Tab-separated table of C-alpha atoms in Angstrom:
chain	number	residue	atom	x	y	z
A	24	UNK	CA	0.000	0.000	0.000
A	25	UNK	CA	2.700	2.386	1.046
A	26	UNK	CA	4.162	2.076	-2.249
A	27	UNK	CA	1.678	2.452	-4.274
A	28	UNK	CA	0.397	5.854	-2.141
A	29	UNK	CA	3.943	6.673	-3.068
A	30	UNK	CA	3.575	6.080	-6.724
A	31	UNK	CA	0.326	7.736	-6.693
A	32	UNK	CA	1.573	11.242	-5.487
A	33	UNK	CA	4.779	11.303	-8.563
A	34	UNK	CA	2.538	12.440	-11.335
A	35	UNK	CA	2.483	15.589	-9.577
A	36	UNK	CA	-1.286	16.726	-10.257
A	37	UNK	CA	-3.638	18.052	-8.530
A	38	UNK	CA	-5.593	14.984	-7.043
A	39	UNK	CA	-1.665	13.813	-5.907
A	40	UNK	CA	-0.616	17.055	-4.275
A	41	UNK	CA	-3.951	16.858	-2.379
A	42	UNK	CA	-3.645	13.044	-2.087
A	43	UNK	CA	-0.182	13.605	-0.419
A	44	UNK	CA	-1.192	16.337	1.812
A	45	UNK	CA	-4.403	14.917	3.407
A	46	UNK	CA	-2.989	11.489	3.976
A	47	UNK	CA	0.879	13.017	5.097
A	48	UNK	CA	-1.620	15.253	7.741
A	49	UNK	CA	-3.395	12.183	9.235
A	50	UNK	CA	-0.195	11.015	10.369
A	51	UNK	CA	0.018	14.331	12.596
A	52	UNK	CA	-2.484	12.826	14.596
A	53	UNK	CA	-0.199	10.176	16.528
A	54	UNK	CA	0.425	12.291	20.272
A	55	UNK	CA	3.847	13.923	20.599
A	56	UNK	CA	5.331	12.872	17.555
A	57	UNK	CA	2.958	13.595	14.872
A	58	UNK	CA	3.595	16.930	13.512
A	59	UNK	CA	7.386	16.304	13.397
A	60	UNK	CA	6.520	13.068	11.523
A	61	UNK	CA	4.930	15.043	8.761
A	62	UNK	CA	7.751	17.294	8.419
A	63	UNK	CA	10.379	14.867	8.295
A	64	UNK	CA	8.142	13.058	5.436
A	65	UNK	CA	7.449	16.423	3.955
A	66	UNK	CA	11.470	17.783	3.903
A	67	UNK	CA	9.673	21.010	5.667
A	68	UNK	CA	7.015	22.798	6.174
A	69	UNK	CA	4.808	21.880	3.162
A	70	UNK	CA	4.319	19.372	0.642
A	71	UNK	CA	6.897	20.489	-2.441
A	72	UNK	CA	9.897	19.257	-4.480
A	73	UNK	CA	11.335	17.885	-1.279
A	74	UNK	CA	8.637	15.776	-1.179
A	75	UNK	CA	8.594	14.507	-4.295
A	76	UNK	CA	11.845	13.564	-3.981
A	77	UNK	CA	11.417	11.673	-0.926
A	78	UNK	CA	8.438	9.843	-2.280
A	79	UNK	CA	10.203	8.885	-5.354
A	80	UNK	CA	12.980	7.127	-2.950
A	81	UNK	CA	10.531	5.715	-0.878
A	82	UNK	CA	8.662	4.085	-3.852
A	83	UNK	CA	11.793	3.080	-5.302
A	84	UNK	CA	13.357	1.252	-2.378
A	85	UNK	CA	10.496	-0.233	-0.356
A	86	UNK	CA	9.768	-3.010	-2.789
A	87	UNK	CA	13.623	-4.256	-2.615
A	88	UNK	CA	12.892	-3.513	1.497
A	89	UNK	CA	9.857	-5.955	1.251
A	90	UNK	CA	11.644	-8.544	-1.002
A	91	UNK	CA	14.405	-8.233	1.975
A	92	UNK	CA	12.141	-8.890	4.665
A	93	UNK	CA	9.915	-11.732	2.813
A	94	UNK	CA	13.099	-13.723	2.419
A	95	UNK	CA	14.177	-13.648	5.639
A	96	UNK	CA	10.771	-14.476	7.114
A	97	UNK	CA	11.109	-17.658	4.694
A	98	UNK	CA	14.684	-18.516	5.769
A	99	UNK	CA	13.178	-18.453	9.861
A	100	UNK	CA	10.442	-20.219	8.649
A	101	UNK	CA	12.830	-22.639	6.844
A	102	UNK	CA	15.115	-22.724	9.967
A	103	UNK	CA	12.883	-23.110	12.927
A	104	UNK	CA	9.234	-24.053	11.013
A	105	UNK	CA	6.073	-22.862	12.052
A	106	UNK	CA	4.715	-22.855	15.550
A	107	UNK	CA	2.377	-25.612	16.792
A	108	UNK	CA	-0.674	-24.122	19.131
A	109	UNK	CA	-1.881	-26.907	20.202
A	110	UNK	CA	1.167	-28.352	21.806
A	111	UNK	CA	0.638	-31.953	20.059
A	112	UNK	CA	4.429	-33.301	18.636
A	113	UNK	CA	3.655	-33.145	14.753
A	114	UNK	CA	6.983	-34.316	13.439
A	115	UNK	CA	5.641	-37.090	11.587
A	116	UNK	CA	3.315	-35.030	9.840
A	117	UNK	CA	5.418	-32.431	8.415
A	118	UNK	CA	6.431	-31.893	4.720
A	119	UNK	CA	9.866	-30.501	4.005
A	120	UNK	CA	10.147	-26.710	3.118
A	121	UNK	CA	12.618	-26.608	0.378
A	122	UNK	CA	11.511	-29.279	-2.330
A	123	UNK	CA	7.909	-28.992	-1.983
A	124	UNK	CA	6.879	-25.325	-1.112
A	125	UNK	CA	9.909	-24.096	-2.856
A	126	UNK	CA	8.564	-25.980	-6.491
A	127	UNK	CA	4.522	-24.934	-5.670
A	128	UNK	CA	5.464	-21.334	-5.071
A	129	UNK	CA	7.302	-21.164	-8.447
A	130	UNK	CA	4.815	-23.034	-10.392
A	131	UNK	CA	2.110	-20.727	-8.991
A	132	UNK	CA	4.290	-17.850	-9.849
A	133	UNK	CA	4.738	-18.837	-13.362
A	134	UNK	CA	0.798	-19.855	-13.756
A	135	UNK	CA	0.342	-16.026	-12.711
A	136	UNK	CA	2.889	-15.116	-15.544
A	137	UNK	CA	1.349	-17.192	-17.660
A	138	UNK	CA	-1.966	-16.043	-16.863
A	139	UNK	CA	-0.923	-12.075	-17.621
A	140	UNK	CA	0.618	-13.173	-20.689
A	141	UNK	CA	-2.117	-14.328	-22.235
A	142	UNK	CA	-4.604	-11.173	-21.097
């Protein structure tokens, strides 16, 4: 969501300057911190070039960010495996990581591919 706000707001018109500003304010809500929140996302006083800037960063660099942090959730997962509620050993029951979710991810992947190709 956060980067696609952040693509949003670089055409530069007037529905993303007004975009920016109303949904930059709401963060000026959050007690003590607020207001300087918005001007550190703003680069001062106002939404302007600064801005821009920033957002174009931000919408550049989350995505790799995200990529980051989705593959090291995976490689806990992988390492420790997912947690058991009810308490009941489930050893015998469990399907290794790498060969099986590893090859259904990337067939579902390229079925999505696939998919857009052919729209």
């Amino acid at each position: 969501m956060a980067t696609a706000f952040m693509g949003y707001v670089l055409p530069w018109g007037q529905m993303s300057f007004w975009g920016a500003t109303v949904i930059t304010n709401l963060l000026s809500a959050i007690p003590y911190i607020g207001t300087n929140l918005v001007e550190w996302i703003w680069g001062g006083f106002s939404v302007d070039k600064a801005t821009l800037t920033r957002f174009f960063a931000f919408h550049f660099i989350l995505p790799f960010i995200i990529m980051a942090l989705a593959m090291v959730h995976l490689l806990f997962l992988h390492e420790t495996g997912s947690n058991n509620p009810t308490g009941i050993p489930s050893d015998t029951d469990k399907i290794p990581f790498h060969p099986y979710y590893t090859i259904k991810d990337i067939l579902g992947a390229m079925l999505l591919i696939l998919t857009l190709m052919l729209l």
